[in-house]
Short mmCIF file of C-alpha atoms and ligand atoms in Angstrom, two decimals:
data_model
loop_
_atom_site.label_atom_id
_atom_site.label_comp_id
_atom_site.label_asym_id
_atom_site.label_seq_id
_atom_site.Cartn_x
_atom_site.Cartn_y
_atom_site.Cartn_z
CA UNK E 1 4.09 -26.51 1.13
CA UNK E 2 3.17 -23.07 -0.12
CA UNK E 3 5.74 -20.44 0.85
CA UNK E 4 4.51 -17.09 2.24
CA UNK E 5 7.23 -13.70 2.76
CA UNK E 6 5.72 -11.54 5.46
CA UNK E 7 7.43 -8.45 5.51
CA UNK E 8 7.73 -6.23 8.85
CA UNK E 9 7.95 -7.98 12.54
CA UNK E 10 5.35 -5.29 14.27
CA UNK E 11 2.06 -6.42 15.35
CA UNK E 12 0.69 -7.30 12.27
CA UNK E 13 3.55 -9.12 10.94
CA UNK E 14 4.47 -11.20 13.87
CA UNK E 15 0.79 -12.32 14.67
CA UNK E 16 0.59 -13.40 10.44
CA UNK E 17 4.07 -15.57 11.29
CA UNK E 18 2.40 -16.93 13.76
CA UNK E 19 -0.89 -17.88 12.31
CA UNK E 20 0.07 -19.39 9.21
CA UNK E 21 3.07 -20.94 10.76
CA UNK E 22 0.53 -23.11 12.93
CA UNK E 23 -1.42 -23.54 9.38
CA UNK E 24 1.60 -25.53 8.01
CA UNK E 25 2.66 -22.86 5.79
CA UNK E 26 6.26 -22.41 5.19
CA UNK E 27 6.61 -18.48 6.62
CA UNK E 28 10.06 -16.17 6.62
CA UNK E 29 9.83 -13.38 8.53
CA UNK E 30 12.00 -10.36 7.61
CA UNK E 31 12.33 -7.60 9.73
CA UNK E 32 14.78 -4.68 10.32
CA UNK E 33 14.89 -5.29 13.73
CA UNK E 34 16.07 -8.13 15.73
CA UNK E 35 13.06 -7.73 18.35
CA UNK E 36 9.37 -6.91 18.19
CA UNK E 37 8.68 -3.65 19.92
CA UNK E 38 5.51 -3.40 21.88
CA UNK E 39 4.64 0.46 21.65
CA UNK E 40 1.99 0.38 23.55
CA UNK E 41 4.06 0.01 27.29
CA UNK E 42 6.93 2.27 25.78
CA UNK E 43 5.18 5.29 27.15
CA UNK E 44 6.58 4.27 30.19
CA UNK E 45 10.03 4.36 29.15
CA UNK E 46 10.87 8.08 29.66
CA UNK E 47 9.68 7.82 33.33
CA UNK E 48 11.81 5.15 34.49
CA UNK E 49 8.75 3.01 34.78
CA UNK E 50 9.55 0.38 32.44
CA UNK E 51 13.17 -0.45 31.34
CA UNK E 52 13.64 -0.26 27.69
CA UNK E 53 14.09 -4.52 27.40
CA UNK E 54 10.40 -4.58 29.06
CA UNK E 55 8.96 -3.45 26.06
CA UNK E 56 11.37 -5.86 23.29
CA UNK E 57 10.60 -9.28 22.63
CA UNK E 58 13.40 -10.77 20.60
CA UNK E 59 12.22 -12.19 17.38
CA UNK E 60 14.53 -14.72 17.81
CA UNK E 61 12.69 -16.09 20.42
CA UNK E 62 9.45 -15.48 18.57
CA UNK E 63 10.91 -17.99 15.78
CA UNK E 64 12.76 -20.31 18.32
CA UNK E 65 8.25 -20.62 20.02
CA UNK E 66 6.80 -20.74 16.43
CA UNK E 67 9.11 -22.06 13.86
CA UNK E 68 9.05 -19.35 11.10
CA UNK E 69 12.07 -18.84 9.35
CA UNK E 70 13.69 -15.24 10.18
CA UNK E 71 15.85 -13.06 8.11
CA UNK E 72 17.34 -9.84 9.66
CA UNK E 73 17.35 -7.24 6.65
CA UNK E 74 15.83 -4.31 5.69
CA UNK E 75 13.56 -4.04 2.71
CA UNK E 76 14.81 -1.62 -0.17
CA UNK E 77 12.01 -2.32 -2.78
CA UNK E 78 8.94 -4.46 -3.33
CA UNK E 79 7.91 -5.26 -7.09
CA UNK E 80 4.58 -6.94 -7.31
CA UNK E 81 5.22 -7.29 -11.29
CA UNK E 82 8.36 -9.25 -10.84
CA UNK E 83 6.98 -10.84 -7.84
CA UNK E 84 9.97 -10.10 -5.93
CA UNK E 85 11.05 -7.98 -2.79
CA UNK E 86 14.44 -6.37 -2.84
CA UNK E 87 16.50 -6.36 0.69
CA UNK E 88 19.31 -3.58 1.39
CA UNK E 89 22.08 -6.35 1.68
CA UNK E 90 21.48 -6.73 -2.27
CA UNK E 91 19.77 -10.14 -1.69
CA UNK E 92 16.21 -10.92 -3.85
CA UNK E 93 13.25 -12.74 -2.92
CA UNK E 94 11.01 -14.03 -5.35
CA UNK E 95 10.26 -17.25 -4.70
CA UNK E 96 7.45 -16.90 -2.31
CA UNK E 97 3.41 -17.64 -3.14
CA UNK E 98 2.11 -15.06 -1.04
CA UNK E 99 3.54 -11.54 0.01
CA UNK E 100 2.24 -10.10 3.31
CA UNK E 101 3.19 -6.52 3.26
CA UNK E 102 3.45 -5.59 7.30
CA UNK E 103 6.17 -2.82 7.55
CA UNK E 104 4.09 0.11 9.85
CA UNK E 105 3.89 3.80 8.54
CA UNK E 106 6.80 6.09 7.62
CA UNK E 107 6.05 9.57 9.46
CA UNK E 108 5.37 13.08 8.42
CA UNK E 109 8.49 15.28 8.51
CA UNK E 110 7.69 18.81 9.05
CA UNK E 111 10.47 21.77 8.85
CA UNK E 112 12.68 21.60 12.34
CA UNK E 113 11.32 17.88 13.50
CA UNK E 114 14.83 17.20 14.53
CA UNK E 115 14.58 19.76 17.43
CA UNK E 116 11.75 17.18 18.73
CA UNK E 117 11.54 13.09 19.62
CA UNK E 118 9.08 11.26 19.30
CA UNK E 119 7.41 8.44 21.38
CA UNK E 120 6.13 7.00 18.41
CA UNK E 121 8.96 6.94 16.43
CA UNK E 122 12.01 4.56 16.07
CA UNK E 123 12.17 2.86 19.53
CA UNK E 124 15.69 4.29 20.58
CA UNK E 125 13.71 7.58 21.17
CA UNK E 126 11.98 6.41 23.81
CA UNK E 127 15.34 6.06 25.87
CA UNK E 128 16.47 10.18 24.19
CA UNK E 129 13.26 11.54 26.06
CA UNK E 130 14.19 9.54 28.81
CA UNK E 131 17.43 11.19 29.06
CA UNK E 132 16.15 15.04 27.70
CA UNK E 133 13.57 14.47 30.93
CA UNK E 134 16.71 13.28 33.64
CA UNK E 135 18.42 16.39 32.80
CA UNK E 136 15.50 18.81 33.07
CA UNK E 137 14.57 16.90 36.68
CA UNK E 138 18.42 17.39 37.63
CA UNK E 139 17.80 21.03 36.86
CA UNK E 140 15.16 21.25 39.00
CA UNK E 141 12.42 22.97 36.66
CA UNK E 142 11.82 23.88 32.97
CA UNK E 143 9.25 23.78 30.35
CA UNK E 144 7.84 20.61 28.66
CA UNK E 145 5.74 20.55 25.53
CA UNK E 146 4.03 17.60 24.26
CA UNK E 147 1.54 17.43 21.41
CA UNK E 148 0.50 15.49 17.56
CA UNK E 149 0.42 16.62 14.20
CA UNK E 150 -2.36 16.07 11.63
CA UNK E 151 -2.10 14.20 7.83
CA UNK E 152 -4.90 16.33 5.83
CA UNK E 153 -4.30 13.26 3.34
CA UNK E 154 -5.45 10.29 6.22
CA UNK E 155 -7.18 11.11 9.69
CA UNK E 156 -6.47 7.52 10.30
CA UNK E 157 -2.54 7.68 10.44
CA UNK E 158 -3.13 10.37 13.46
CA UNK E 159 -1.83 9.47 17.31
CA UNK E 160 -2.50 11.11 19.93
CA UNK E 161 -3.43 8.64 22.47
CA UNK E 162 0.33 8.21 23.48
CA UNK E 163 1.27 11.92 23.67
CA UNK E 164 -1.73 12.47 26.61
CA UNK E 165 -0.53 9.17 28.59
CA UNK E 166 3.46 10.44 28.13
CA UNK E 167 2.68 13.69 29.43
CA UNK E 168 -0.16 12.50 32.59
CA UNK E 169 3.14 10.37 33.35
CA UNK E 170 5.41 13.14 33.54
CA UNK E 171 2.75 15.19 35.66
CA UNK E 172 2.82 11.72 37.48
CA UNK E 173 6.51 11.50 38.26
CA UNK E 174 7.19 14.74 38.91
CA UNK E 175 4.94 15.12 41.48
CA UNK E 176 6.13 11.77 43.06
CA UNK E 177 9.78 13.64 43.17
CA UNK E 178 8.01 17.10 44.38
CA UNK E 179 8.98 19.21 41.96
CA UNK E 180 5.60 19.31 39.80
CA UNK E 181 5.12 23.09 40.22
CA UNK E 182 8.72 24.21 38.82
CA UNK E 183 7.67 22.74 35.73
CA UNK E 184 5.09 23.86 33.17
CA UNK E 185 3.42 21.42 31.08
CA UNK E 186 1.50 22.01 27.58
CA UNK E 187 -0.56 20.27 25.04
CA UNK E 188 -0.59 21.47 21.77
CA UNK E 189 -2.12 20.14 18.54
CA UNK E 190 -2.93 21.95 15.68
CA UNK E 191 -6.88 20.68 15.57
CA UNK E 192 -9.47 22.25 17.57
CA UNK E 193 -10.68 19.45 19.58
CA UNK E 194 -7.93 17.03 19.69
CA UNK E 195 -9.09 13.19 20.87
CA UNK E 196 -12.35 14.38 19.56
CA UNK E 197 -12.73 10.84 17.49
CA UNK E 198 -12.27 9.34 21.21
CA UNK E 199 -16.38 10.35 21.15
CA UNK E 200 -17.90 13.67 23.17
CA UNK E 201 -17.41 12.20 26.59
CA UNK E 202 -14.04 11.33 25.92
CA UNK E 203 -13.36 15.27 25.00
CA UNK E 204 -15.30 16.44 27.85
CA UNK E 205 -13.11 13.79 30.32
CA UNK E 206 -9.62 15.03 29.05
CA UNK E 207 -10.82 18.29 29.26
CA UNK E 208 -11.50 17.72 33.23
CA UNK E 209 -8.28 15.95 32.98
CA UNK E 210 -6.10 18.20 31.93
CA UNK E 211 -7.86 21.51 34.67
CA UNK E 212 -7.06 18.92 37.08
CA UNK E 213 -3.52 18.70 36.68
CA UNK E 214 -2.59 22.39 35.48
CA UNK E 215 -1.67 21.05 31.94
CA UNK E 216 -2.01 23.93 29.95
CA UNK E 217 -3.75 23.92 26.62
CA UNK E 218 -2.61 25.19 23.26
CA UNK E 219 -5.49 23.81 20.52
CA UNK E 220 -6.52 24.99 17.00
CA UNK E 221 -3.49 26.55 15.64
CA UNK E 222 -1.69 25.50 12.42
CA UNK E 223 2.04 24.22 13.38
CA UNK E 224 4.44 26.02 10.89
CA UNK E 225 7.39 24.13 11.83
CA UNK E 226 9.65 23.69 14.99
CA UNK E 227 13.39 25.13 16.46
CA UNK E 228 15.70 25.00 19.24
CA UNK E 229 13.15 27.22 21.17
CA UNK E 230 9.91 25.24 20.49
CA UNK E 231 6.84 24.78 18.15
CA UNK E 232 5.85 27.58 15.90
CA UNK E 233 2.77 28.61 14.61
CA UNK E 234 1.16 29.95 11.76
CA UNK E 235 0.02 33.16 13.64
CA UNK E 236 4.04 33.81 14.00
CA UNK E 237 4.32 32.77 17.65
CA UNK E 238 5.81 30.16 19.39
CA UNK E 239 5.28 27.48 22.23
CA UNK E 240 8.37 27.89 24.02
CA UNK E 241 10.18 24.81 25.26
CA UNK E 242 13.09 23.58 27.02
CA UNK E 243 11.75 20.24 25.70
CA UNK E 244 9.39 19.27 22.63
CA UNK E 245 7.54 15.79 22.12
CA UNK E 246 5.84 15.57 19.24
CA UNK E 247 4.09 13.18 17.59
CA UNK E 248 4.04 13.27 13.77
CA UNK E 249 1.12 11.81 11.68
CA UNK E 250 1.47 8.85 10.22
CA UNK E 251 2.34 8.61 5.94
CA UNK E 252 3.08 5.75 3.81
CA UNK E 253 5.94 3.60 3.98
CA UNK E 254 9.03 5.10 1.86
CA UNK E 255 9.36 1.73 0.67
CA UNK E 256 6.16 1.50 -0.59
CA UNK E 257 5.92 4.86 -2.06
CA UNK E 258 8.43 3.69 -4.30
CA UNK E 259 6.78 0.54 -5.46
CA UNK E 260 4.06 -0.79 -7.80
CA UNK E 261 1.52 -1.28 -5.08
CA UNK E 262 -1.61 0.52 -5.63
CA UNK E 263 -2.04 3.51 -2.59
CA UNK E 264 -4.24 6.19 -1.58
CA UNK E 265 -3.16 9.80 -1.70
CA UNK E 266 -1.50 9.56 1.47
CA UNK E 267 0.65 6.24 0.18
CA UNK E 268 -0.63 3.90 2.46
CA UNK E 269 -1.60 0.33 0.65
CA UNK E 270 -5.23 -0.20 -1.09
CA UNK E 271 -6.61 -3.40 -0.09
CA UNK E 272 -10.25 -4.99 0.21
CA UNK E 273 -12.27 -5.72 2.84
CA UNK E 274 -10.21 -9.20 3.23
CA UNK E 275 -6.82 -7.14 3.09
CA UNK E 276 -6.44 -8.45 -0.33
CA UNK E 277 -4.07 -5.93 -2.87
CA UNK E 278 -6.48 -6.61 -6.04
CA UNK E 279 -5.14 -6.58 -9.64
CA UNK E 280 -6.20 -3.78 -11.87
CA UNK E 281 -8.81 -5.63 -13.38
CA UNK E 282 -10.23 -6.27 -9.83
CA UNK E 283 -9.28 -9.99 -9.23
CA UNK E 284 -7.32 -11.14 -5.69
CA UNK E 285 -3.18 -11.22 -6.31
CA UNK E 286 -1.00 -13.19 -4.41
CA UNK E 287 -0.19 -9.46 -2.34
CA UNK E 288 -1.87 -8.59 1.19
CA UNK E 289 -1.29 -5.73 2.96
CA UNK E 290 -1.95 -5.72 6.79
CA UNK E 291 -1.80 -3.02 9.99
CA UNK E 292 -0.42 0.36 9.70
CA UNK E 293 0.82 0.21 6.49
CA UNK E 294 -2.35 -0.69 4.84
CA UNK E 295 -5.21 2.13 4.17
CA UNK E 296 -8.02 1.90 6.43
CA UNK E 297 -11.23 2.36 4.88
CA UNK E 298 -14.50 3.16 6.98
CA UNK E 299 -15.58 5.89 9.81
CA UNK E 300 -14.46 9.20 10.12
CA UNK E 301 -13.33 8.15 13.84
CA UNK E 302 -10.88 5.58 12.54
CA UNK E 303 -7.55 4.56 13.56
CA UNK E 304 -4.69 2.65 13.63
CA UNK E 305 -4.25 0.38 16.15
CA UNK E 306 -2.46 -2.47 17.02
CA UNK E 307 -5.86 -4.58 18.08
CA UNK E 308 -6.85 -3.86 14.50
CA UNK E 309 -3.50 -4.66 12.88
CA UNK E 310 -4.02 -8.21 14.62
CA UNK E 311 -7.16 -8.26 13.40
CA UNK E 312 -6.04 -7.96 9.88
CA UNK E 313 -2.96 -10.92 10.42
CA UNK E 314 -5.19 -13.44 11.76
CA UNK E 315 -7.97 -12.92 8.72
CA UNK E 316 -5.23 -13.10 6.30
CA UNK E 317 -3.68 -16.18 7.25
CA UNK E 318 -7.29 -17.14 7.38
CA UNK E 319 -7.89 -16.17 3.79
CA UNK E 320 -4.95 -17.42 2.02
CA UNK E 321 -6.32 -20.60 3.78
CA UNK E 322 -9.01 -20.53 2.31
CA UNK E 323 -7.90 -19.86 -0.92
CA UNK E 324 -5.76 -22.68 -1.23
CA UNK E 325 -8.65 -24.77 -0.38
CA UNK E 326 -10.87 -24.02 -2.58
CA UNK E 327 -13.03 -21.58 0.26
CA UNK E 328 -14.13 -17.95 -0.45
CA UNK E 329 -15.16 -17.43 3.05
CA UNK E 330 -13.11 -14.90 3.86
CA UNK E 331 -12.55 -12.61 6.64
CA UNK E 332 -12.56 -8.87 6.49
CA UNK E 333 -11.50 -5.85 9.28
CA UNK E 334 -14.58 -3.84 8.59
CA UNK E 335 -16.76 -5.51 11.05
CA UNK E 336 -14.19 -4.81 13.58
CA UNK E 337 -13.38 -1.55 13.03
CA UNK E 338 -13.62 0.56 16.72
CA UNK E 339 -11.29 2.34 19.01
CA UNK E 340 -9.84 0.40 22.09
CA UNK E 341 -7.64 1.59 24.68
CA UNK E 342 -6.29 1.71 28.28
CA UNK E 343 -5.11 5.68 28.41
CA UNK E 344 -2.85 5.52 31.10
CA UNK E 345 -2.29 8.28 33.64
CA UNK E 346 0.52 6.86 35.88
CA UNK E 347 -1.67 6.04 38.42
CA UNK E 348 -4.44 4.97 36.90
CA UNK E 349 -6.06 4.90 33.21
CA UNK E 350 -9.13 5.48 31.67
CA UNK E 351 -10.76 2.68 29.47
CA UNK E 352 -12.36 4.26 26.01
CA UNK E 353 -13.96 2.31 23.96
CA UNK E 354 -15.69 3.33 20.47
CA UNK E 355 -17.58 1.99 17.54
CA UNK E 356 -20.49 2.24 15.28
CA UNK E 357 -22.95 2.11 18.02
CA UNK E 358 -21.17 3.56 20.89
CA UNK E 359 -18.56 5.54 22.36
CA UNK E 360 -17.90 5.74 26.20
CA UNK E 361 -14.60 6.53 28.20
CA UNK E 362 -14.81 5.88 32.02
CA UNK E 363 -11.42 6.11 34.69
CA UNK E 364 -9.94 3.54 36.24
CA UNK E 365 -7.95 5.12 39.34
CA UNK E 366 -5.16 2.82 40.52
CA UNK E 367 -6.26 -0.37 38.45
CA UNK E 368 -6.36 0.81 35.50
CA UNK E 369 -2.60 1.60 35.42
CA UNK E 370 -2.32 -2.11 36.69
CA UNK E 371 -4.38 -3.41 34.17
CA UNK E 372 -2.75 -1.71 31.51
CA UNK E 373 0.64 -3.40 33.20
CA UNK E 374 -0.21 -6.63 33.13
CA UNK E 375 -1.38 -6.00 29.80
CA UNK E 376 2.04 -6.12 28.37
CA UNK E 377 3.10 -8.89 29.98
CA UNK E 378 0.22 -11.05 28.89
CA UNK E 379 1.13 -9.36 24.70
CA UNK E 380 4.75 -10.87 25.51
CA UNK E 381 3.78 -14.32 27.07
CA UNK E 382 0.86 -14.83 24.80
CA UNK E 383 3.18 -14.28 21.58
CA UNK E 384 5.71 -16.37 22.92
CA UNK E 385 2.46 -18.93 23.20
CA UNK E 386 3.33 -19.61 27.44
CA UNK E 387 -0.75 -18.90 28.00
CA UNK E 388 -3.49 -18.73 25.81
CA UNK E 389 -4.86 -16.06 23.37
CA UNK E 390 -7.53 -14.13 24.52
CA UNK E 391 -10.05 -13.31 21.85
CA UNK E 392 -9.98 -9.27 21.14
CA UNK E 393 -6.59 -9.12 23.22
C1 FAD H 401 3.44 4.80 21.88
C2 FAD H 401 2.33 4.02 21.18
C3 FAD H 401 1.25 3.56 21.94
C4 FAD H 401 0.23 2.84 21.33
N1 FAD H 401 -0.81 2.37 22.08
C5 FAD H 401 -1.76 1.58 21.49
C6 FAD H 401 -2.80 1.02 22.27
O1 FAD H 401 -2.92 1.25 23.49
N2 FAD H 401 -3.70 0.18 21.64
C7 FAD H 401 -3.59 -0.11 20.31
O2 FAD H 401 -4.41 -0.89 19.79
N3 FAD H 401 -2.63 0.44 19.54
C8 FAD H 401 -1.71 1.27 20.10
N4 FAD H 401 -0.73 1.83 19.34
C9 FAD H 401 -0.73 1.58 17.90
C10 FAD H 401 -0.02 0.26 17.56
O3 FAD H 401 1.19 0.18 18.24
C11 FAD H 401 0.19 0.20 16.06
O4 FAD H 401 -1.06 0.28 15.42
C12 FAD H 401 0.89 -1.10 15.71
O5 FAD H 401 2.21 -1.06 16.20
C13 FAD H 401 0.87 -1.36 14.22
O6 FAD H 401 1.50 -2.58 13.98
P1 FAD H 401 2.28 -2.83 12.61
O7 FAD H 401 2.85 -4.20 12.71
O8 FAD H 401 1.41 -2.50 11.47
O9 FAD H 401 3.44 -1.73 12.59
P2 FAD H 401 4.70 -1.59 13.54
O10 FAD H 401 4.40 -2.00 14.92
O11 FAD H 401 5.21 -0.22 13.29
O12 FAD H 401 5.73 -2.66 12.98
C14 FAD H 401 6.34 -2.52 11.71
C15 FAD H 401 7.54 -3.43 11.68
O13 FAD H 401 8.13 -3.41 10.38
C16 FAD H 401 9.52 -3.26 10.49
N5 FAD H 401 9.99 -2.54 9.29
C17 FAD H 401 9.72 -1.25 8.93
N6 FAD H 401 10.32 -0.95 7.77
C18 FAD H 401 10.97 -2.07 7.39
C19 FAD H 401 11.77 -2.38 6.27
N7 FAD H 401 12.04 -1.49 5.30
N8 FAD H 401 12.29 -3.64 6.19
C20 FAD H 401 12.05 -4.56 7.16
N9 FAD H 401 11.30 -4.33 8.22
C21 FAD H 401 10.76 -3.09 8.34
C22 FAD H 401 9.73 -2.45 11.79
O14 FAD H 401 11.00 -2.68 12.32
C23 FAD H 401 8.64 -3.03 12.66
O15 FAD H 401 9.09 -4.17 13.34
C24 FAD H 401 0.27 2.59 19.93
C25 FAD H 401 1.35 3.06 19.17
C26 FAD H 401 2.35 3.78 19.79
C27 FAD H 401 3.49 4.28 18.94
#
């Protein structure tokens, strides 16, 4: 039985586990963390709306519903030469036939980050905003800044998506607790239009959005750096803040930076179409590279998401299939490159929706937000393989 490593235990990696495992391939999963973190319902987190076990599924039970072998370890180095991956306990791996490379994106650090958290960063910072927010609520008002960061280097590795849902859910609960107007709420971002790759109606919506709730805006202006009073800009001023959440862009993995793959300039993993690392002299190796981590070739409008990062697992386990019988029909992401998401408010969402030939945003008051709910529960229960896959999903 040929043995495949799959490195990272995100979206990507878990869903390859999963697939090959039910091929019949003998699959370890290593991971740095003992659970698989579903980021899209942490945004709910910081509001009390969802406790932080909610949004963990323990990998443990992923392996005890699948059967894939799991080591708990982090990965220190990968050398495709040597064909082996390096873990920080000082343990080696090399005898695997296939690597799948599945470890997410390291983030951008600029100067004073550490006066900010992140929802998008480890998963423990979900619980710090949760706490920075219960102490500003216990003091009754206060300032709150929330906003993304650009990589010049990859437009893909940008989020955004989270920051506007975080902050329509602080709007949310403080109004529930009826102290909304002691508390000013910003936006910033350093672009001019930010969620523009959301399409024009999207922009126009968040716009409305945003007037609607007395969000203020703070668009277009270069972020220097941040300190224990806020964001700064390149102009010289600052967005003052009793508390800053910012999301960084996306950047390679460290790990991988430091390895033999090949990357674009930003360091995130060149693959094919099929996810495929090829050899320099253009012919498959035994080395795939899938979700976040990997580059994403294709529209200007492209990003990272977790759909797509699923996407890639499944076609991978589908191509080494094929390989080892003989096939060439592979499978590549190109075809299903689009935006998808519920943008929650709270109390609602909006659904937005993009690809080649369209791109449409439309609310969802009220169901939405339950949509978006159940959601999570049907990413945990369909992992766990209790109910069936839904195609897309
Ligand atoms: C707040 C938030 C909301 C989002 N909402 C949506 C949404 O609505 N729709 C959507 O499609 N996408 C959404 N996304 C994007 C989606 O979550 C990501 O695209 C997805 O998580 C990528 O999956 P991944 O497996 O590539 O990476 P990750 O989920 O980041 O997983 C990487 C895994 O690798 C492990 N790892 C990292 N380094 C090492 C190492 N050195 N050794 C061992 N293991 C390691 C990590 O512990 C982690 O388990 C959202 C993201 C965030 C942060």
């Amino acid at each position: 039985m040929k043995k495949v490593l799959v490195l990272g235990g995100g979206f990507a990696g878990v869903d390859a586990a999963i697939h090959l495992q039910k091929m019949k391939y003998d699959v370890t999963l290593v991971s740095d963390r003992e659970y698989f973190y579903i980021y899209p319902t942490s945004i709910w987190v910081p509001t009390h709306e969802s406790e932080f076990s909610e949004v963990c599924l323990d990998l443990s039970e992923l392996q005890k519903a699948h059967g894939f072998d799991l080591l708990i370890d982090r990965v220190s180095a990968i050398s495709a030469k040597d064909n082996r991956v390096t873990l920080e306990s000082g343990n080696a791996i090399s005898d695997y036939d296939y690597l799948i490379v599945a470890m997410g994106a390291s983030k951008m650090k600029p100067k004073g980050v550490e006066n900010t958290l992140s929802i998008c960063g480890a998963p423990e910072q979900a619980l710090e905003i949760r706490d920075a927010l219960d102490s500003l609520v216990a003091k009754g008002h206060g300032k709150i800044a929330m906003g993304f960061g650009g990589n010049p280097k990859d437009t893909s590795a940008v989020r955004g998506g989270p920051g506007f849902e975080l902050l329509f859910n602080v709007h949310n609960m403080l109004k529930k607790k009826g102290i909304r107007d002691n508390f000013e709420l910003t936006f910033f971002a350093p672009m001019p239009e930010p969620g523009k790759r959301m399409g024009p109606q999207a922009l126009k919506m968040m716009d409305v959005m945003f007037n609607k709730l007395g969000i203020k805006k703070h668009f277009g202006k270069k972020i220097t750096g941040f300190s224990e009073q806020g964001t700064n800009f390149e102009d010289g001023t600052t967005l003052e803040a009793d508390f800053t959440m910012f999301i960084p862009a996306g950047n390679g993995h460290d790990v991988i930076k430091a390895s033999d793959l090949p990357t674009n300039a930003a360091g995130f993993v060149k693959t094919d179409d099929f996810s495929c690392v090829l050899n320099e002299d253009g012919t498959l190796s035994n080395i795939y590279a899938v979700g976040d981590i990997a580059s994403l070739e294709g529209y200007d409008w492209r990003a990272k998401q977790g759909h797509i990062a699923e996407v890639m697992a499944k076609n991978v386990a589908h191509n080494i299939d094929a390989r080892e019988n003989g096939r060439d029909d592979f499978k590549g992401y190109h075809g299903h490159l689009n935006i998808l998401c519920v943008m929650d408010s709270g109390n609602g969402a909006a659904f937005v929706y993009r690809d080649e030939k369209r791109a449409f945003m439309f609310p969802m008051p009220v169901v939405g937000h339950l949509l978006k709910k159940g959601w999570g529960k049907y990413c945990r229960y369909s992992k766990l393989g209790k109910i069936p896959r839904i195609p897309g999903m």
